[in-house]
Every structure is written in structure tokens, then in C-alpha cells.
Amino acid sequence: MPLPPDPAAIAPLPRRRFLRLAGGLAAASTTGLAACGTADPGSSLRYWNLFSGGDGETMARMLAGYRARNPHVDLDEVTLEWGDRYYTKLAMAGAAQRAPDVAILHLGRLPAFAPGGLLDPLRPDLLARAGIGGADFPAGLWRRSHHDGRLFAVPLDTHPFVQYYNVEVCREAGLLDDRDRLPPLDGPEAVRTALRAARRVTGTPGLLVETAGEGVTPWRLFWSLYRQAGGDLLTPDGTRSALDDAALTGVLGFLQSLSDEGLASTGLSADGAIALFSSGRAGFFWHGEWEVQTFLNSGLPFSMTRFPGVFGPPLAEADSHAFVLPRRPDRSAEEHLLAYEFIAALLARSATWAEGGHIPAYLPVARSPEYTRMRPQSLYRSVIDDVQLDPEVWFAGSGSRLWSEMTAILGPVMDGRTSVPRGVARIHQLVQDLLDTPNPVS
């Protein structure tokens, strides 16, 4: 995709802000991160992110706390629209040397940005001065923060695919244990049995799931199941297809069988599925964990678990919001350190970020009492060691071509409008077409 010609035309989009913010956040738990900055008076920092809605409000609270503790830093925050628009503008800014000091990047997008010189590698010596080191992050996320042996990102969270369930429906269906929790649903038949039981209670499909519109659930659901079945998309070097027809057929066949039997909804957008689950119309909802505040605010009697292990271990698709330094050839050591101290300040208070459902990547927070007491946000936290990020290629990651074009194939298969063999053939063709397309930002 060619980049737009005018890299100077980068403006913040409108977003809802808090007009008044109570000063400061609660004191951070002991983490070893820098508690306050060492920047000189008059320092400035530009920060780009893509957080809107509840995430945008939570980030605004965290930034207000940073400003209160660091009044000597002039923090300029810009929120841009999620998806390809954000990444196009970020690439433009890096290429034109008009980049912000710090930006949010999904780790799944790192293979598109790091090879093209659009990001600055991070300096481990200065990161250590800010209290940031690899031992404080899950090994898988820390590995994915590197490219070609160099560190380019610091993870803030991981946001996995999860299972929501209506407690009252599942209790009436006899699915809960003596603590009113849902035991793991292991294997295809356990899932079908649970959905049938929920359907007997509500008279509607037991599962609500997005299959229509421009959302991301079809890819995230497929990748979770396909990875459980041992499937790979590409060879280890990312240059050739490694699609497994048996695994593809098994996964697509299972998904189509749920709609064929009336166990799963069909033709629903993400907003439609969220609205129906909020109204108590189904026992189960499969989606990203970021809707937790929506359901808490609705008063719905719900809880959450890891996504079921249908074809093997309960692996789940995920991505990770991470901090990166867009390309700035003139960045000084002092500017590096200021950026790292800003990152450290947000990591230290990422229990606040976890209120929206994201699992903190910074392990001292992920293991803290403050986070582990959160319900239901901490109930699926063990998946952080099993999350399945996208293949490490330029066309994958949040809001990518892989997501949008796979969704256009998978949704009709899930709804029964496209046959499983036709879906398998179209996936093969799409993967080859993407492999044959050069990275537009390298």
C-alpha cells in the first residue's frame, strides 16, 4: 500500500477526555521501576497512542497521574484512530523524521516496522537505569519484542481471546461448580454439551459470536483453535505457506457445526453480539477481554475464563500493546532515558490499565495482590504464558490485512454460507497472495 504523500498532515482525532481528573493515582506497589523522572526542567515528551473508549479514559487517568508526579515534563499526548490509519501515520512520521518520542505499537506489527528502520532500537543500559529488564516480563512477549537480535519494544499488556459466561444461565443449566465457577470445557463435545445446556435455559443459541461486519473475532477464534490443533500458517522463516489441511478442515468444520446445530449465533456484528449478551440472551460469548467494563457497567451477572481447549491445550490468540520509540536519528541519551522513565511510570501503575481487562505484561504488577484481587479480570491471567501472537510477518498483527481478509473468508464459513472445502481453498490462496506482496513500509 503506497503511503500518503503528505507526512506533515498528522493531526489528533477527537476523543472523549476527562475534563477533571482527581489528582494522582494510588501509590504503585514496590516494583523497582523509577518512581519519578530525572529529566531536567523544561523537558518535553510527545506520546502517540490508539486508545479510545474505555481504554482511552483509563490511559487518560494514567497520564494525569504521570503529569502530577512529573510537572517538569511537558507531555503532549495524541490519540489517533485504531487500525491501519494509525499505522500508516506512524510509518509516515518515522519516514519523515517527524515522529513522536514514544508510541504504542502492537507486537504483532513489529515485523512490519522494525526491518524498515521506522523504529529506534532500545538501549538496555538506559532501560536498566529506569528499572526495566527482560526478567520482569513473560518470556514469550519479551522474545517478540526483539527483531534481528535487537530490542525494539517494551510490552504493556497482552489482550487474549477469552470466554465470557452468564452466571445465572450457566447455574440454571447445571454447568457451574460448588464455587459458582465454570469448570474448563475440554474438547469439542464438552463445548457442545455446555452450549446445548445453555440453549435449553434461554431458548436461544448458547453462544454469541461475531461473524459479520468488519470486526476481528473470526480471525482470533480461528487462530486460537488452529494453534490448539498444532497448525502453522507459515514456515519458520516466514517465507512459505505451512498450512495444514487436516487442521484447517477440523477447525472450520467444528465452527460450522455450531451454527448448523443452532448452538451459535449467525450473522451478528460485534456490537450486536455484545448487546445481546448484555441483555442476558445467551449463556456464552467468545470475544476479546476488553469488553469487561461494558458488562460490569450493565449489571450483567457474568464471569470470564480462559478460552476452552477444544483441540488441545487452551491456547488463545492474543496481541500485546507495547511501547516503542519511532525513528529519531538525533535522539540523545537523555531523551532515551526520559522516554524509558515515562514507560516505567506507566508500567508501575498498570494495575489501573488491567481494569479494562488487559493482562499486565509487567510481572511484578501481574503478581501483585492489587491485580490478583480483581474479579473477573484476573481469572484468566494464567493464559499469559500460552498466548498465541500472529505469525512474525509484515501482513499480520492487529488491524492488519491478514485479519480483515481472513475475516471475510471465515465469517461465511462459520455461518454456513460457504462450504468448508471452499474456505480451505480460499485460505490457501490468501496466504500465498500475501506472501507474494512486498512489505509497503519497509
Short mmCIF file of C-alpha atoms in Angstrom, two decimals:
data_model
loop_
_atom_site.label_atom_id
_atom_site.label_comp_id
_atom_site.label_asym_id
_atom_site.label_seq_id
_atom_site.Cartn_x
_atom_site.Cartn_y
_atom_site.Cartn_z
CA MET A 1 0.00 0.00 0.00
CA PRO A 2 1.59 3.34 -1.00
CA LEU A 3 2.00 5.86 1.77
CA PRO A 4 0.11 9.16 1.50
CA PRO A 5 2.34 11.93 0.17
CA ASP A 6 1.96 14.49 2.96
CA PRO A 7 3.66 13.30 6.16
CA ALA A 8 3.10 16.67 7.80
CA ALA A 9 -0.67 16.22 7.81
CA ILE A 10 -0.82 14.36 11.09
CA ALA A 11 -3.45 15.67 13.46
CA PRO A 12 -5.04 14.23 16.57
CA LEU A 13 -8.56 12.86 16.16
CA PRO A 14 -11.35 13.96 18.51
CA ARG A 15 -11.71 11.77 21.59
CA ARG A 16 -13.60 11.82 24.82
CA ARG A 17 -11.45 13.14 27.65
CA PHE A 18 -11.97 13.59 31.35
CA LEU A 19 -12.43 17.31 31.95
CA ARG A 20 -11.46 16.94 35.55
CA LEU A 21 -9.22 14.24 36.95
CA ALA A 22 -8.68 13.70 40.61
CA GLY A 23 -5.02 14.28 41.29
CA GLY A 24 -2.66 11.36 41.20
CA LEU A 25 -3.09 7.60 41.19
CA ALA A 26 -2.76 5.29 44.12
CA ALA A 27 0.85 4.67 45.06
CA ALA A 28 2.44 1.95 42.98
CA SER A 29 3.39 -1.33 44.60
CA THR A 30 7.10 -1.91 45.12
CA THR A 31 8.38 -2.76 41.67
CA GLY A 32 11.87 -1.38 41.25
CA LEU A 33 10.73 0.93 38.47
CA ALA A 34 11.71 4.56 38.54
CA ALA A 35 9.11 6.34 40.66
CA CYS A 36 9.83 9.81 39.30
CA GLY A 37 11.78 11.20 36.46
CA THR A 38 15.26 12.63 36.43
CA ALA A 39 14.66 14.89 33.45
CA ASP A 40 15.79 18.50 33.51
CA PRO A 41 13.19 21.22 33.98
CA GLY A 42 11.61 22.14 30.67
CA SER A 43 11.81 18.62 29.21
CA SER A 44 9.13 17.69 26.69
CA LEU A 45 7.75 14.34 25.56
CA ARG A 46 5.40 13.52 22.69
CA TYR A 47 3.36 10.32 23.00
CA TRP A 48 1.08 8.73 20.39
CA ASN A 49 -1.48 6.03 21.13
CA LEU A 50 -4.58 4.45 19.59
CA PHE A 51 -6.75 4.06 22.70
CA SER A 52 -10.40 5.10 22.52
CA GLY A 53 -13.50 4.36 24.57
CA GLY A 54 -12.83 2.84 27.98
CA ASP A 55 -9.16 2.23 27.18
CA GLY A 56 -8.79 5.87 26.22
CA GLU A 57 -10.29 7.03 29.51
CA THR A 58 -8.09 4.66 31.51
CA MET A 59 -4.96 5.86 29.70
CA ALA A 60 -6.04 9.47 30.36
CA ARG A 61 -6.14 8.71 34.08
CA MET A 62 -2.69 7.16 33.96
CA LEU A 63 -1.28 10.12 32.05
CA ALA A 64 -2.85 12.53 34.52
CA GLY A 65 -1.02 10.71 37.28
CA TYR A 66 2.25 10.94 35.37
CA ARG A 67 1.78 14.68 34.86
CA ALA A 68 1.03 15.18 38.55
CA ARG A 69 4.24 13.39 39.53
CA ASN A 70 6.37 14.96 36.78
CA PRO A 71 5.30 18.60 36.46
CA HIS A 72 8.67 19.45 34.92
CA VAL A 73 7.85 17.35 31.80
CA ASP A 74 5.66 18.88 29.11
CA LEU A 75 3.75 15.78 27.98
CA ASP A 76 1.99 16.13 24.63
CA GLU A 77 -0.40 13.23 24.05
CA VAL A 78 -2.07 12.47 20.70
CA THR A 79 -4.70 9.77 20.21
CA LEU A 80 -5.18 8.53 16.65
CA GLU A 81 -7.69 6.14 15.15
CA TRP A 82 -7.07 2.40 15.72
CA GLY A 83 -6.06 0.18 12.82
CA ASP A 84 -4.32 0.78 9.52
CA ARG A 85 -4.85 4.56 9.70
CA TYR A 86 -2.81 4.71 12.88
CA TYR A 87 -0.03 2.56 11.50
CA THR A 88 0.11 4.46 8.22
CA LYS A 89 0.53 7.75 10.09
CA LEU A 90 3.14 6.22 12.39
CA ALA A 91 5.10 4.95 9.38
CA MET A 92 4.83 8.34 7.68
CA ALA A 93 6.08 10.13 10.77
CA GLY A 94 9.05 7.80 11.14
CA ALA A 95 10.00 8.02 7.48
CA ALA A 96 9.76 11.81 7.54
CA GLN A 97 11.66 12.14 10.83
CA ARG A 98 8.64 13.82 12.43
CA ALA A 99 7.99 11.01 14.85
CA PRO A 100 6.81 11.26 18.46
CA ASP A 101 9.18 10.35 21.27
CA VAL A 102 7.15 7.30 22.35
CA ALA A 103 4.29 5.46 20.65
CA ILE A 104 2.10 2.43 21.16
CA LEU A 105 2.58 -0.45 18.73
CA HIS A 106 1.01 -3.89 18.73
CA LEU A 107 3.76 -6.51 18.97
CA GLY A 108 2.12 -8.31 16.06
CA ARG A 109 3.01 -5.26 13.94
CA LEU A 110 6.68 -5.18 14.90
CA PRO A 111 7.79 -7.31 11.91
CA ALA A 112 6.37 -4.64 9.60
CA PHE A 113 8.10 -1.70 11.32
CA ALA A 114 11.46 -2.84 12.67
CA PRO A 115 13.03 -4.07 9.40
CA GLY A 116 12.25 -0.82 7.59
CA GLY A 117 14.16 1.41 10.00
CA LEU A 118 10.98 3.05 11.27
CA LEU A 119 11.81 2.39 14.93
CA ASP A 120 14.83 3.07 17.09
CA PRO A 121 16.26 0.04 18.92
CA LEU A 122 16.07 0.42 22.68
CA ARG A 123 19.17 0.84 24.85
CA PRO A 124 19.34 -1.88 27.54
CA ASP A 125 21.78 0.14 29.65
CA LEU A 126 19.40 3.07 29.95
CA LEU A 127 16.38 0.81 30.29
CA ALA A 128 18.08 -0.75 33.30
CA ARG A 129 18.52 2.71 34.84
CA ALA A 130 14.74 3.11 34.57
CA GLY A 131 14.23 -0.29 36.19
CA ILE A 132 13.13 -2.17 33.05
CA GLY A 133 14.59 -5.59 32.25
CA GLY A 134 13.58 -8.79 30.48
CA ALA A 135 13.24 -10.85 33.66
CA ASP A 136 10.15 -8.83 34.59
CA PHE A 137 8.14 -9.86 31.52
CA PRO A 138 6.76 -13.17 30.19
CA ALA A 139 9.44 -14.85 28.10
CA GLY A 140 7.25 -15.12 25.01
CA LEU A 141 6.32 -11.43 24.97
CA TRP A 142 9.90 -10.36 25.63
CA ARG A 143 11.12 -12.53 22.76
CA ARG A 144 8.55 -11.00 20.42
CA SER A 145 9.76 -7.54 21.47
CA HIS A 146 13.03 -8.24 19.63
CA HIS A 147 13.84 -8.20 15.93
CA ASP A 148 17.07 -9.44 14.43
CA GLY A 149 18.61 -9.74 17.89
CA ARG A 150 17.79 -6.16 18.98
CA LEU A 151 15.13 -4.96 21.43
CA PHE A 152 12.54 -2.63 19.90
CA ALA A 153 9.57 -2.72 22.30
CA VAL A 154 8.51 -2.90 25.94
CA PRO A 155 5.17 -4.72 26.43
CA LEU A 156 2.41 -3.01 28.40
CA ASP A 157 -0.09 -5.88 28.35
CA THR A 158 -1.45 -8.83 26.50
CA HIS A 159 -5.09 -8.94 25.40
CA PRO A 160 -6.20 -12.53 24.77
CA PHE A 161 -9.30 -14.12 23.29
CA VAL A 162 -11.47 -15.28 26.20
CA GLN A 163 -14.76 -16.89 27.14
CA TYR A 164 -17.46 -14.85 28.89
CA TYR A 165 -20.36 -16.67 30.54
CA ASN A 166 -23.66 -15.68 32.11
CA VAL A 167 -23.53 -16.95 35.70
CA GLU A 168 -27.31 -17.23 36.16
CA VAL A 169 -27.85 -19.05 32.88
CA CYS A 170 -24.97 -21.44 33.49
CA ARG A 171 -26.09 -22.07 37.08
CA GLU A 172 -29.60 -22.97 35.93
CA ALA A 173 -28.07 -25.16 33.22
CA GLY A 174 -26.11 -27.10 35.86
CA LEU A 175 -22.73 -26.10 34.45
CA LEU A 176 -21.12 -24.44 37.50
CA ASP A 177 -19.14 -25.99 40.33
CA ASP A 178 -19.78 -25.52 44.06
CA ARG A 179 -17.98 -22.13 43.92
CA ASP A 180 -20.28 -20.92 41.14
CA ARG A 181 -17.47 -21.13 38.62
CA LEU A 182 -17.40 -22.76 35.22
CA PRO A 183 -15.01 -25.75 35.03
CA PRO A 184 -12.80 -25.99 31.93
CA LEU A 185 -14.56 -27.17 28.79
CA ASP A 186 -12.06 -29.60 27.27
CA GLY A 187 -12.72 -30.96 23.82
CA PRO A 188 -15.36 -30.34 21.13
CA GLU A 189 -18.07 -32.41 22.78
CA ALA A 190 -17.69 -30.68 26.15
CA VAL A 191 -18.22 -27.35 24.39
CA ARG A 192 -21.26 -28.61 22.50
CA THR A 193 -22.75 -30.11 25.67
CA ALA A 194 -22.38 -26.79 27.52
CA LEU A 195 -23.93 -24.83 24.66
CA ARG A 196 -26.87 -27.23 24.45
CA ALA A 197 -27.46 -26.86 28.18
CA ALA A 198 -27.40 -23.07 27.93
CA ARG A 199 -29.79 -23.17 24.98
CA ARG A 200 -32.30 -25.20 27.00
CA VAL A 201 -32.36 -22.38 29.56
CA THR A 202 -32.62 -19.39 27.19
CA GLY A 203 -34.30 -20.88 24.15
CA THR A 204 -31.67 -19.12 22.01
CA PRO A 205 -28.24 -20.22 20.70
CA GLY A 206 -25.95 -20.97 23.62
CA LEU A 207 -23.07 -18.99 22.11
CA LEU A 208 -22.95 -15.45 20.79
CA VAL A 209 -20.05 -14.79 18.43
CA GLU A 210 -19.29 -12.18 15.81
CA THR A 211 -19.28 -13.46 12.23
CA ALA A 212 -20.37 -10.39 10.24
CA GLY A 213 -19.21 -6.81 9.84
CA GLU A 214 -15.64 -5.56 9.97
CA GLY A 215 -14.61 -6.96 13.33
CA VAL A 216 -11.77 -9.22 14.35
CA THR A 217 -13.39 -12.20 16.10
CA PRO A 218 -13.37 -14.68 13.18
CA TRP A 219 -9.58 -14.44 12.84
CA ARG A 220 -8.96 -14.50 16.60
CA LEU A 221 -11.24 -17.51 17.08
CA PHE A 222 -9.75 -19.37 14.14
CA TRP A 223 -6.16 -18.74 15.19
CA SER A 224 -6.88 -19.92 18.76
CA LEU A 225 -8.36 -23.21 17.55
CA TYR A 226 -5.89 -23.75 14.72
CA ARG A 227 -2.94 -23.29 17.08
CA GLN A 228 -4.54 -25.70 19.56
CA ALA A 229 -4.67 -28.22 16.71
CA GLY A 230 -0.95 -27.73 16.07
CA GLY A 231 -1.39 -25.76 12.87
CA ASP A 232 1.11 -23.28 11.45
CA LEU A 233 0.44 -20.61 8.88
CA LEU A 234 3.99 -20.27 7.58
CA THR A 235 7.38 -21.94 7.66
CA PRO A 236 9.68 -20.77 10.49
CA ASP A 237 11.42 -18.26 8.22
CA GLY A 238 8.07 -16.74 7.25
CA THR A 239 8.63 -17.16 3.51
CA ARG A 240 6.37 -20.10 2.57
CA SER A 241 2.93 -21.43 3.44
CA ALA A 242 2.80 -24.22 6.01
CA LEU A 243 -0.98 -24.60 6.12
CA ASP A 244 -2.21 -27.97 7.43
CA ASP A 245 -5.30 -29.08 5.55
CA ALA A 246 -6.37 -31.60 8.20
CA ALA A 247 -6.20 -28.97 10.94
CA LEU A 248 -7.93 -26.38 8.73
CA THR A 249 -10.75 -28.78 7.91
CA GLY A 250 -11.18 -29.83 11.54
CA VAL A 251 -11.33 -26.25 12.85
CA LEU A 252 -13.65 -24.91 10.14
CA GLY A 253 -15.83 -27.99 10.39
CA PHE A 254 -16.20 -27.57 14.16
CA LEU A 255 -17.12 -23.89 13.83
CA GLN A 256 -19.65 -24.58 11.09
CA SER A 257 -21.18 -27.42 13.10
CA LEU A 258 -22.04 -24.99 15.92
CA SER A 259 -24.19 -22.88 13.62
CA ASP A 260 -25.60 -25.93 11.81
CA GLU A 261 -26.91 -27.29 15.14
CA GLY A 262 -28.20 -23.90 16.27
CA LEU A 263 -25.67 -23.71 19.10
CA ALA A 264 -24.02 -20.49 17.89
CA SER A 265 -25.43 -17.24 16.55
CA THR A 266 -25.07 -16.33 12.89
CA GLY A 267 -24.82 -13.03 11.05
CA LEU A 268 -24.02 -10.94 14.12
CA SER A 269 -21.67 -7.98 14.23
CA ALA A 270 -19.53 -7.43 17.31
CA ASP A 271 -21.87 -4.70 18.56
CA GLY A 272 -24.88 -6.95 18.05
CA ALA A 273 -23.31 -9.83 19.95
CA ILE A 274 -22.25 -7.52 22.80
CA ALA A 275 -25.75 -6.03 23.07
CA LEU A 276 -27.42 -9.45 23.14
CA PHE A 277 -25.06 -10.82 25.77
CA SER A 278 -25.54 -7.67 27.87
CA SER A 279 -29.28 -8.33 27.84
CA GLY A 280 -28.84 -11.86 29.22
CA ARG A 281 -29.89 -13.58 26.00
CA ALA A 282 -27.21 -16.30 25.93
CA GLY A 283 -25.00 -18.39 28.16
CA PHE A 284 -21.68 -17.77 26.41
CA PHE A 285 -19.85 -15.07 24.44
CA TRP A 286 -16.44 -15.51 22.76
CA HIS A 287 -14.53 -12.27 22.24
CA GLY A 288 -11.56 -10.19 23.35
CA GLU A 289 -11.31 -9.44 27.07
CA TRP A 290 -11.66 -5.69 26.59
CA GLU A 291 -15.48 -5.70 26.97
CA VAL A 292 -15.27 -6.46 30.69
CA GLN A 293 -16.18 -2.90 31.70
CA THR A 294 -19.14 -2.90 29.32
CA PHE A 295 -20.65 -5.89 31.10
CA LEU A 296 -19.73 -4.66 34.58
CA ASN A 297 -21.47 -1.36 33.85
CA SER A 298 -24.54 -3.18 32.53
CA GLY A 299 -25.03 -5.08 35.78
CA LEU A 300 -24.95 -8.40 33.94
CA PRO A 301 -24.27 -11.42 36.20
CA PHE A 302 -21.26 -12.68 34.27
CA SER A 303 -17.78 -14.05 34.70
CA MET A 304 -14.85 -14.97 32.46
CA THR A 305 -12.48 -17.86 31.85
CA ARG A 306 -9.69 -18.79 29.52
CA PHE A 307 -10.84 -19.81 26.06
CA PRO A 308 -11.62 -23.56 26.01
CA GLY A 309 -9.07 -26.14 24.92
CA VAL A 310 -11.15 -27.55 22.07
CA PHE A 311 -8.40 -29.26 20.07
CA GLY A 312 -5.60 -29.39 22.64
CA PRO A 313 -4.12 -27.11 25.30
CA PRO A 314 -6.24 -23.98 25.91
CA LEU A 315 -4.10 -21.72 23.75
CA ALA A 316 -5.62 -18.39 22.80
CA GLU A 317 -4.92 -15.76 20.18
CA ALA A 318 -3.60 -12.52 21.60
CA ASP A 319 -1.68 -9.40 20.79
CA SER A 320 0.19 -7.02 23.05
CA HIS A 321 0.19 -3.24 23.31
CA ALA A 322 3.82 -2.22 23.57
CA PHE A 323 5.84 0.97 23.85
CA VAL A 324 8.23 1.76 21.01
CA LEU A 325 10.50 4.65 20.01
CA PRO A 326 9.68 5.77 16.44
CA ARG A 327 12.73 6.62 14.37
CA ARG A 328 14.56 9.74 15.54
CA PRO A 329 18.17 9.81 14.26
CA ASP A 330 19.09 12.67 16.57
CA ARG A 331 17.74 11.13 19.78
CA SER A 332 20.15 11.80 22.66
CA ALA A 333 20.88 9.57 25.64
CA GLU A 334 18.92 11.99 27.84
CA GLU A 335 15.90 11.71 25.53
CA HIS A 336 16.16 7.91 25.60
CA LEU A 337 16.17 7.96 29.39
CA LEU A 338 13.23 10.37 29.59
CA ALA A 339 11.21 8.04 27.35
CA TYR A 340 12.15 4.99 29.44
CA GLU A 341 11.21 6.73 32.68
CA PHE A 342 7.82 7.58 31.15
CA ILE A 343 7.34 3.94 30.13
CA ALA A 344 8.42 2.76 33.58
CA ALA A 345 5.93 5.09 35.27
CA LEU A 346 3.04 3.62 33.26
CA LEU A 347 4.20 0.04 33.80
CA ALA A 348 4.35 0.58 37.56
CA ARG A 349 0.69 1.54 37.54
CA SER A 350 -0.56 -0.97 35.01
CA ALA A 351 -2.97 -2.48 37.54
CA THR A 352 -5.08 0.55 36.60
CA TRP A 353 -4.74 -0.48 32.94
CA ALA A 354 -5.88 -4.00 33.89
CA GLU A 355 -9.28 -2.68 34.99
CA GLY A 356 -10.22 -2.76 31.29
CA GLY A 357 -9.46 -6.48 31.04
CA HIS A 358 -5.89 -6.45 29.69
CA ILE A 359 -3.39 -8.68 31.49
CA PRO A 360 -0.42 -6.63 32.73
CA ALA A 361 2.80 -7.65 30.99
CA TYR A 362 4.93 -6.29 33.84
CA LEU A 363 5.15 -9.33 36.13
CA PRO A 364 5.51 -7.52 39.48
CA VAL A 365 2.10 -5.97 38.77
CA ALA A 366 0.62 -9.16 37.28
CA ARG A 367 1.58 -10.98 40.51
CA SER A 368 0.53 -8.19 42.86
CA PRO A 369 -2.39 -8.50 45.29
CA GLU A 370 -3.95 -5.41 43.72
CA TYR A 371 -4.33 -7.21 40.39
CA THR A 372 -4.99 -10.75 41.60
CA ARG A 373 -7.92 -9.50 43.69
CA MET A 374 -9.63 -8.05 40.59
CA ARG A 375 -12.69 -10.01 39.51
CA PRO A 376 -13.24 -11.13 36.85
CA GLN A 377 -10.16 -9.51 35.26
CA SER A 378 -7.60 -11.78 36.90
CA LEU A 379 -9.47 -15.07 36.45
CA TYR A 380 -7.90 -15.78 33.05
CA ARG A 381 -4.43 -14.38 33.80
CA SER A 382 -2.71 -17.78 33.51
CA VAL A 383 -3.15 -17.62 29.73
CA ILE A 384 -0.31 -15.08 29.56
CA ASP A 385 2.15 -17.99 29.27
CA ASP A 386 0.15 -19.58 26.44
CA VAL A 387 -0.89 -16.65 24.25
CA GLN A 388 -0.52 -17.11 20.52
CA LEU A 389 0.56 -13.96 18.73
CA ASP A 390 0.25 -13.75 14.97
CA PRO A 391 2.96 -15.08 12.66
CA GLU A 392 6.02 -12.80 12.56
CA VAL A 393 5.38 -11.28 9.14
CA TRP A 394 4.53 -7.77 7.96
CA PHE A 395 0.93 -8.55 6.97
CA ALA A 396 -0.12 -9.87 10.41
CA GLY A 397 -0.97 -8.20 13.71
CA SER A 398 -3.86 -6.12 14.99
CA GLY A 399 -5.89 -4.41 12.27
CA SER A 400 -3.75 -5.99 9.55
CA ARG A 401 -4.60 -7.28 6.10
CA LEU A 402 -4.43 -10.81 7.43
CA TRP A 403 -7.15 -10.05 9.97
CA SER A 404 -9.52 -8.27 7.61
CA GLU A 405 -9.11 -10.62 4.66
CA MET A 406 -9.27 -13.78 6.77
CA THR A 407 -12.42 -12.47 8.46
CA ALA A 408 -14.03 -12.09 5.03
CA ILE A 409 -13.35 -15.80 4.43
CA LEU A 410 -14.05 -17.19 7.90
CA GLY A 411 -17.31 -15.40 8.72
CA PRO A 412 -19.29 -17.00 5.87
CA VAL A 413 -17.84 -20.44 6.71
CA MET A 414 -18.85 -20.05 10.37
CA ASP A 415 -22.38 -19.03 9.29
CA GLY A 416 -22.68 -21.96 6.87
CA ARG A 417 -22.84 -19.75 3.78
CA THR A 418 -19.54 -21.08 2.43
CA SER A 419 -18.51 -24.73 2.46
CA VAL A 420 -15.55 -25.93 4.48
CA PRO A 421 -13.59 -27.12 1.40
CA ARG A 422 -14.18 -23.76 -0.28
CA GLY A 423 -13.00 -21.97 2.86
CA VAL A 424 -9.82 -24.07 2.99
CA ALA A 425 -9.07 -23.29 -0.68
CA ARG A 426 -9.61 -19.56 -0.16
CA ILE A 427 -7.31 -19.51 2.88
CA HIS A 428 -4.56 -21.15 0.83
CA GLN A 429 -4.96 -18.54 -1.91
CA LEU A 430 -5.00 -15.61 0.51
CA VAL A 431 -1.84 -16.71 2.32
CA GLN A 432 0.01 -17.11 -0.97
CA ASP A 433 -1.20 -13.71 -2.20
CA LEU A 434 0.05 -12.05 0.99
CA LEU A 435 3.40 -13.81 0.75
CA ASP A 436 3.75 -12.51 -2.81
CA THR A 437 3.08 -8.90 -1.74
CA PRO A 438 6.06 -6.74 -0.65
CA ASN A 439 6.00 -5.03 2.74
CA PRO A 440 4.75 -1.48 1.90
CA VAL A 441 6.58 0.19 4.82
CA SER A 442 9.99 -1.48 4.51
#
